[in-house]
Short mmCIF file of C-alpha atoms in Angstrom, two decimals:
data_model
loop_
_atom_site.label_atom_id
_atom_site.label_comp_id
_atom_site.label_asym_id
_atom_site.label_seq_id
_atom_site.Cartn_x
_atom_site.Cartn_y
_atom_site.Cartn_z
CA MET N 708 21.22 -6.48 40.54
CA PRO N 709 20.99 -3.58 38.21
CA GLU N 710 18.47 -4.09 34.93
CA THR N 711 20.59 -5.37 32.32
CA ASP N 712 19.24 -3.77 29.58
CA ARG N 713 20.29 0.10 30.90
CA ALA N 714 22.51 1.66 28.67
CA PRO N 715 25.26 3.32 31.07
CA VAL N 716 25.29 7.15 31.33
CA HIS N 717 27.14 9.66 33.15
CA PRO N 718 26.64 9.98 36.47
CA THR N 719 26.16 13.75 36.42
CA ALA N 720 23.86 13.40 33.12
CA PRO N 721 20.69 15.66 34.32
CA PRO N 722 17.65 12.93 34.43
CA ARG N 723 15.61 15.15 32.35
CA ALA N 724 17.92 15.32 29.50
CA ARG N 725 18.97 11.65 29.48
CA ASN N 726 15.14 11.33 29.48
CA ALA N 727 14.38 13.75 26.84
CA LEU N 728 16.68 12.57 23.71
CA PRO N 729 15.44 9.37 23.38
CA ALA N 730 11.99 10.45 23.52
CA VAL N 731 12.12 13.11 20.97
CA LEU N 732 14.37 10.51 18.89
CA LEU N 733 11.32 7.54 19.29
CA THR N 734 8.85 10.12 18.84
CA LEU N 735 10.66 11.46 15.06
CA ALA N 736 10.93 7.46 13.91
CA CYS N 737 7.02 6.86 14.96
CA LEU N 738 6.04 10.15 12.74
CA LEU N 739 7.86 9.25 9.97
CA VAL N 740 6.67 5.97 9.54
CA PRO N 741 3.51 6.05 8.48
CA PHE N 742 4.45 8.83 6.43
CA GLY N 743 7.22 6.40 5.41
CA VAL N 744 4.95 4.00 4.46
CA LEU N 745 2.94 5.91 1.92
CA ALA N 746 5.65 7.23 0.01
CA SER N 747 6.70 3.95 -0.66
CA TRP N 748 3.18 2.76 -1.52
CA ALA N 749 2.69 5.60 -4.19
CA VAL N 750 5.57 5.08 -5.46
CA HIS N 751 6.79 1.38 -5.65
CA GLY N 752 2.80 0.26 -5.65
CA LEU N 753 1.30 2.60 -8.08
CA THR N 754 3.89 3.43 -10.66
CA ASP N 755 5.13 -0.22 -11.97
CA THR N 756 2.94 -1.31 -15.06
CA GLY N 757 2.79 -4.03 -14.39
CA ARG N 758 1.77 -4.58 -10.61
CA TRP N 759 -0.71 -1.86 -11.75
CA VAL N 760 -2.81 -4.13 -14.61
CA ARG N 761 -2.69 -7.07 -11.82
CA THR N 762 -4.48 -4.74 -9.22
CA THR N 763 -7.10 -3.24 -11.58
CA ALA N 764 -7.84 -6.34 -13.35
CA PRO N 765 -10.63 -8.00 -11.12
CA LEU N 766 -12.36 -4.85 -11.30
CA ALA N 767 -13.26 -6.00 -14.71
CA ALA N 768 -15.42 -8.47 -13.38
CA ASP N 769 -16.91 -5.79 -10.94
CA PRO N 770 -20.85 -5.45 -11.07
CA ASP N 771 -20.21 -1.58 -10.43
CA VAL N 772 -17.86 -1.28 -12.96
CA ARG N 773 -19.20 -2.89 -15.81
CA ARG N 774 -22.24 -0.93 -15.47
CA ALA N 775 -20.82 2.14 -15.35
CA VAL N 776 -18.56 1.18 -18.44
CA ALA N 777 -21.48 0.31 -20.01
CA ASP N 778 -23.07 3.27 -19.70
CA ALA N 779 -20.22 5.05 -20.41
CA LEU N 780 -20.02 2.34 -23.95
CA GLY N 781 -23.74 2.97 -24.77
CA ASP N 782 -23.52 7.06 -24.14
CA GLY N 783 -19.77 7.01 -26.56
CA VAL N 784 -21.70 5.19 -29.41
CA LEU N 785 -24.56 7.48 -29.20
CA ARG N 786 -23.18 10.79 -29.22
CA ALA N 787 -20.76 9.78 -32.27
CA ALA N 788 -23.60 8.33 -34.14
CA GLY N 789 -26.14 11.64 -33.37
CA PRO N 790 -28.86 11.49 -36.48
CA GLU N 791 -28.04 8.70 -37.60
CA LEU N 792 -30.04 6.17 -35.08
CA PRO N 793 -33.37 6.08 -34.07
CA GLY N 794 -34.21 7.71 -30.19
CA ALA N 795 -36.42 3.82 -30.66
CA ALA N 796 -32.27 2.20 -30.61
CA GLU N 797 -30.96 3.34 -27.66
CA PRO N 798 -32.09 0.23 -25.23
CA PHE N 799 -30.71 -1.73 -28.16
CA VAL N 800 -27.23 0.07 -27.69
CA HIS N 801 -27.40 -0.04 -23.82
CA ASP N 802 -28.08 -3.25 -23.79
CA ALA N 803 -25.24 -4.49 -26.61
CA ALA N 804 -22.30 -2.24 -24.54
CA ARG N 805 -24.06 -4.56 -20.98
CA SER N 806 -23.49 -7.47 -23.34
CA PHE N 807 -20.06 -6.58 -24.04
CA THR N 808 -18.92 -6.08 -20.88
CA ARG N 809 -19.80 -9.72 -19.82
CA THR N 810 -17.49 -10.92 -22.50
CA GLU N 811 -13.60 -12.10 -22.38
CA ALA N 812 -13.22 -9.20 -24.96
CA PHE N 813 -13.90 -7.06 -22.60
CA ALA N 814 -11.83 -8.04 -20.14
CA THR N 815 -8.92 -8.72 -22.42
CA ALA N 816 -9.73 -4.30 -24.45
CA TRP N 817 -9.66 -3.23 -20.33
CA ASP N 818 -6.50 -4.72 -19.55
CA ALA N 819 -5.05 -3.46 -22.47
CA SER N 820 -6.44 -0.05 -21.85
CA ASN N 821 -5.05 0.18 -18.19
CA ARG N 822 -1.46 -0.80 -19.71
CA ALA N 823 -1.81 2.09 -21.75
CA VAL N 824 -2.43 5.06 -19.87
CA HIS N 825 -0.34 3.94 -17.68
CA THR N 826 2.43 3.63 -19.34
CA ALA N 827 2.20 6.46 -21.38
CA VAL N 828 1.48 8.63 -17.89
CA LEU N 829 4.04 7.24 -16.23
CA HIS N 830 6.40 7.84 -19.16
CA ALA N 831 5.21 11.40 -18.73
CA LEU N 832 6.34 11.57 -14.92
CA ARG N 833 9.18 10.47 -15.82
CA ALA N 834 10.12 12.45 -18.71
CA ASP N 835 13.17 14.87 -18.78
CA ALA N 836 11.29 16.87 -21.31
CA PRO N 837 8.99 19.75 -20.72
CA ALA N 838 5.21 19.27 -19.96
CA ALA N 839 2.68 18.55 -22.90
CA PRO N 840 -0.09 17.15 -22.61
CA VAL N 841 -0.75 13.01 -22.31
CA THR N 842 -2.38 10.96 -25.30
CA VAL N 843 -2.97 7.34 -25.27
CA ASP N 844 -2.78 6.07 -29.41
CA LEU N 845 -6.20 3.21 -28.81
CA ALA N 846 -5.24 1.57 -31.60
CA PRO N 847 -3.26 -1.49 -30.24
CA VAL N 848 -6.45 -1.65 -27.47
CA VAL N 849 -8.37 -2.35 -30.49
CA ASP N 850 -6.47 -4.35 -32.50
CA ARG N 851 -6.28 -6.35 -30.05
CA VAL N 852 -9.91 -6.29 -28.89
CA LYS N 853 -10.04 -7.05 -33.21
CA HIS N 854 -8.26 -10.22 -32.31
CA ARG N 855 -9.96 -11.65 -29.67
CA LEU N 856 -13.15 -11.44 -30.95
CA THR N 857 -12.47 -12.89 -34.55
CA GLU N 858 -10.72 -15.92 -32.41
CA ASP N 859 -14.72 -16.03 -30.83
CA HIS N 860 -15.83 -16.31 -34.31
CA VAL N 861 -17.73 -13.12 -33.85
CA PRO N 862 -19.31 -12.20 -37.11
CA PHE N 863 -17.90 -9.02 -38.94
CA ALA N 864 -15.25 -8.73 -36.47
CA HIS N 865 -12.79 -8.94 -38.89
CA ARG N 866 -13.69 -5.68 -40.59
CA ILE N 867 -13.45 -3.76 -37.69
CA PRO N 868 -11.25 -0.86 -37.87
CA VAL N 869 -8.18 -0.27 -36.33
CA THR N 870 -7.79 3.44 -36.57
CA HIS N 871 -5.10 5.55 -35.00
CA ALA N 872 -6.83 8.28 -32.89
CA ARG N 873 -5.25 9.53 -29.83
CA VAL N 874 -6.86 9.97 -26.97
CA PRO N 875 -6.43 12.77 -23.95
CA VAL N 876 -5.57 11.91 -20.65
CA LEU N 877 -3.77 14.17 -18.97
CA PRO N 878 -3.56 17.63 -19.53
CA ALA N 879 -0.45 19.54 -19.77
CA GLY N 880 -0.72 21.76 -16.76
CA ASP N 881 -1.69 18.29 -14.30
CA VAL N 882 1.18 16.41 -16.02
CA ASP N 883 3.54 19.33 -14.81
CA ARG N 884 1.87 19.25 -10.89
CA LEU N 885 2.05 15.78 -10.94
CA ARG N 886 5.76 15.49 -12.19
CA LYS N 887 6.62 17.44 -9.07
CA GLY N 888 4.84 16.01 -6.76
CA TYR N 889 6.43 12.60 -7.47
CA GLN N 890 9.83 13.50 -7.37
CA VAL N 891 8.92 14.34 -3.91
CA LEU N 892 7.50 10.72 -3.14
CA ASP N 893 10.29 9.33 -5.14
CA ALA N 894 13.02 11.08 -2.76
CA ALA N 895 11.05 10.29 0.55
CA SER N 896 10.12 6.70 -0.10
CA PHE N 897 14.08 6.16 0.66
CA TRP N 898 14.78 8.71 2.69
CA LEU N 899 11.82 8.96 5.33
CA PRO N 900 12.14 4.62 5.82
CA LEU N 901 15.67 5.08 6.73
CA ALA N 902 15.50 7.83 8.54
CA ALA N 903 12.49 6.41 10.37
CA ALA N 904 14.99 3.46 11.42
CA CYS N 905 17.86 5.73 11.86
CA PHE N 906 16.15 7.14 14.81
CA ALA N 907 14.71 4.01 16.49
CA VAL N 908 17.74 3.05 16.88
CA ALA N 909 19.94 6.52 17.93
CA GLY N 910 16.79 6.25 20.51
CA ILE N 911 17.04 3.00 22.52
CA ALA N 912 20.29 3.25 22.15
CA VAL N 913 20.66 6.71 24.35
CA ALA N 914 17.50 5.95 26.40
CA ALA N 915 18.61 5.04 29.90
CA CYS N 916 15.89 1.94 29.72
CA ARG N 917 15.80 0.24 26.35
CA ARG N 918 13.42 -2.05 27.36
CA ARG N 919 11.14 0.60 27.57
CA ALA N 920 11.97 2.42 25.07
CA VAL N 921 11.16 -0.62 22.71
CA THR N 922 7.90 -0.60 24.49
CA ALA N 923 7.31 3.25 23.50
CA LEU N 924 8.20 2.69 19.75
CA GLY N 925 5.49 -0.34 19.33
CA LEU N 926 2.95 1.43 20.91
CA GLY N 927 4.35 4.61 17.98
CA THR N 928 4.30 1.88 15.51
CA ALA N 929 0.80 0.61 16.40
CA LEU N 930 -0.63 4.74 16.33
CA GLY N 931 0.85 5.75 12.98
CA GLY N 932 -0.60 2.24 11.30
CA ALA N 933 -4.45 3.25 13.33
CA LEU N 934 -3.35 6.77 11.95
CA LEU N 935 -2.86 5.53 8.29
CA ILE N 936 -5.85 2.97 8.31
CA LEU N 937 -7.92 6.86 9.49
CA ALA N 938 -6.02 8.69 6.65
CA VAL N 939 -7.08 5.77 4.16
CA ALA N 940 -11.19 5.91 5.11
CA VAL N 941 -10.86 9.84 5.09
CA GLY N 942 -9.54 10.23 1.80
CA ARG N 943 -11.64 7.96 -0.02
CA ARG N 944 -14.36 9.89 0.73
CA LEU N 945 -12.45 13.07 0.14
CA THR N 946 -11.62 11.39 -3.32
CA LEU N 947 -15.36 10.02 -3.87
CA ALA N 948 -16.66 13.78 -3.27
CA ASP N 949 -14.48 15.54 -5.39
CA LEU N 950 -15.98 13.57 -8.39
CA PRO N 951 -17.79 14.78 -11.23
CA ASP N 952 -21.57 13.42 -10.93
CA THR N 953 -20.64 11.06 -13.43
CA LEU N 954 -18.08 8.92 -11.87
CA ARG N 955 -19.54 8.76 -8.10
CA GLY N 956 -20.84 5.85 -7.27
CA PRO N 957 -19.64 2.40 -6.17
CA ALA N 958 -18.08 2.08 -9.66
CA ALA N 959 -15.49 4.57 -8.33
CA GLY N 960 -15.20 2.96 -4.24
CA ALA N 961 -14.59 -0.18 -5.57
CA VAL N 962 -11.32 1.18 -7.71
CA TYR N 963 -10.40 3.32 -4.73
CA ASP N 964 -10.67 0.50 -2.78
CA ALA N 965 -8.80 -1.89 -4.92
CA LEU N 966 -5.86 0.62 -5.22
CA THR N 967 -5.60 0.77 -1.55
CA ALA N 968 -5.78 -2.60 -0.86
CA THR N 969 -1.75 -3.15 -0.38
CA LEU N 970 -1.90 0.21 2.02
CA ARG N 971 -4.43 -0.79 3.96
CA THR N 972 -2.69 -4.21 4.32
CA VAL N 973 0.50 -3.07 5.29
CA SER N 974 -1.07 -0.37 8.08
CA TRP N 975 -2.68 -3.47 9.54
CA LEU N 976 0.38 -5.12 10.18
CA LEU N 977 1.93 -1.94 11.93
CA CYS N 978 -0.65 -2.05 13.92
CA ALA N 979 -0.05 -5.90 14.69
CA LEU N 980 3.27 -5.58 14.91
CA GLY N 981 4.14 -2.20 17.07
CA LEU N 982 1.05 -4.36 19.03
CA ALA N 983 3.21 -7.35 19.40
CA VAL N 984 6.18 -5.68 20.44
CA ALA N 985 5.12 -3.32 22.99
CA LEU N 986 3.16 -6.25 24.57
CA GLY N 987 6.80 -8.50 24.71
CA GLY N 988 8.44 -5.50 26.13
CA TRP N 989 5.72 -5.19 28.56
CA LEU N 990 5.90 -8.94 29.41
CA THR N 991 9.31 -9.24 29.57
CA GLY N 992 9.79 -6.03 31.83
CA ARG N 993 6.78 -7.64 34.26
CA TYR N 994 7.93 -11.08 34.51
CA GLY N 995 11.33 -10.94 33.73
CA PRO N 996 13.01 -9.96 37.16
CA ARG N 997 11.09 -12.74 38.21
CA LEU N 998 12.06 -15.70 36.10
CA ALA N 999 15.22 -14.40 36.62
CA ALA N 1000 15.24 -14.59 40.71
CA ARG N 1001 13.81 -18.10 40.33
CA ARG N 1002 16.42 -18.96 38.38
CA ARG N 1003 19.43 -17.46 40.06
CA ALA N 1004 17.70 -19.05 43.34
CA ARG N 1005 17.39 -22.60 41.71
CA GLY N 1006 21.32 -22.34 40.81
CA SER N 1007 22.24 -21.45 44.62
CA ALA N 1008 19.91 -24.08 46.32
CA GLY N 1009 21.73 -26.89 44.29
CA PRO N 1010 22.17 -30.41 45.66
CA ALA N 1011 23.61 -31.24 49.05
CA ALA N 1012 27.19 -32.89 48.71
CA ASP N 1013 27.60 -36.28 49.64
CA PRO N 1014 29.76 -36.43 52.96
CA ALA N 1015 32.78 -38.10 53.04
CA PRO N 1016 33.63 -41.65 53.91
CA GLU N 1017 34.65 -42.31 56.98
CA PRO N 1018 38.42 -43.66 56.57
CA THR N 1019 38.68 -47.62 57.95
CA ARG N 1020 41.05 -48.13 60.80
CA ALA N 1021 44.11 -50.58 60.47
CA ARG N 1022 43.81 -53.66 62.34
CA ALA N 1023 46.46 -53.70 65.25
#
């Protein structure tokens, strides 16, 4: 009997055309899946301020990040003080900075500064006005840290001045370039997954054997997830290599790993889901006809009917 998963085709349709069209559609679907996942992660995973703060919050407890921040704070204090501090005070300044990174006030300042910077950059990317440099007013951050230190009864914490000093984050040229990239990703995050789904459904619908089409789609999806995992690893190497010498090291790697954790998880899920679908299609094709034949055989070989009782003869 013919396979039930075969789509009806015209008897005069060329076999190559029947095989080429679903192959092209399924290939396009498999190619668009990783790009759609990447665009969705960039738009929905990195542009939500609350999610950004929750993602970066654990980095405040990372030893490498603390060490990098303490070195930057100590160097900044020494540069600001200039000749007012003797050279012998340098170790004490760095020790104080390292001690500060182990306090709850540092975690509060870390979250507040990340929220302020992310909000300012996101506002610049979504604004319709001409590109301008992005600056952040750190006064709310300092005020929050001051409030936390005062609650902890730190001496002279209430005397910390809260000044409105705007710190540059991005120059205007970078804002214009990032704004164009953000607009492209915003459109791609919607259209790429939709196009991949349409191509997948169309490829399965026109395939001569839908079971094989589903199996091929599963394998292609798993391959796309594997390529996405490889792209994340290569991107990590390239990102760390392009950073200045002062920002390289385990701290930058920890930040990259935290930001791409969701992307790596989705990539592994694509691999697992694709392999599961492909395995299910293969098992169905290999054992499905045998099981169907056995069920038909059991149905045809039913219990024999009981013989009809002989009619009783009437006595003369």
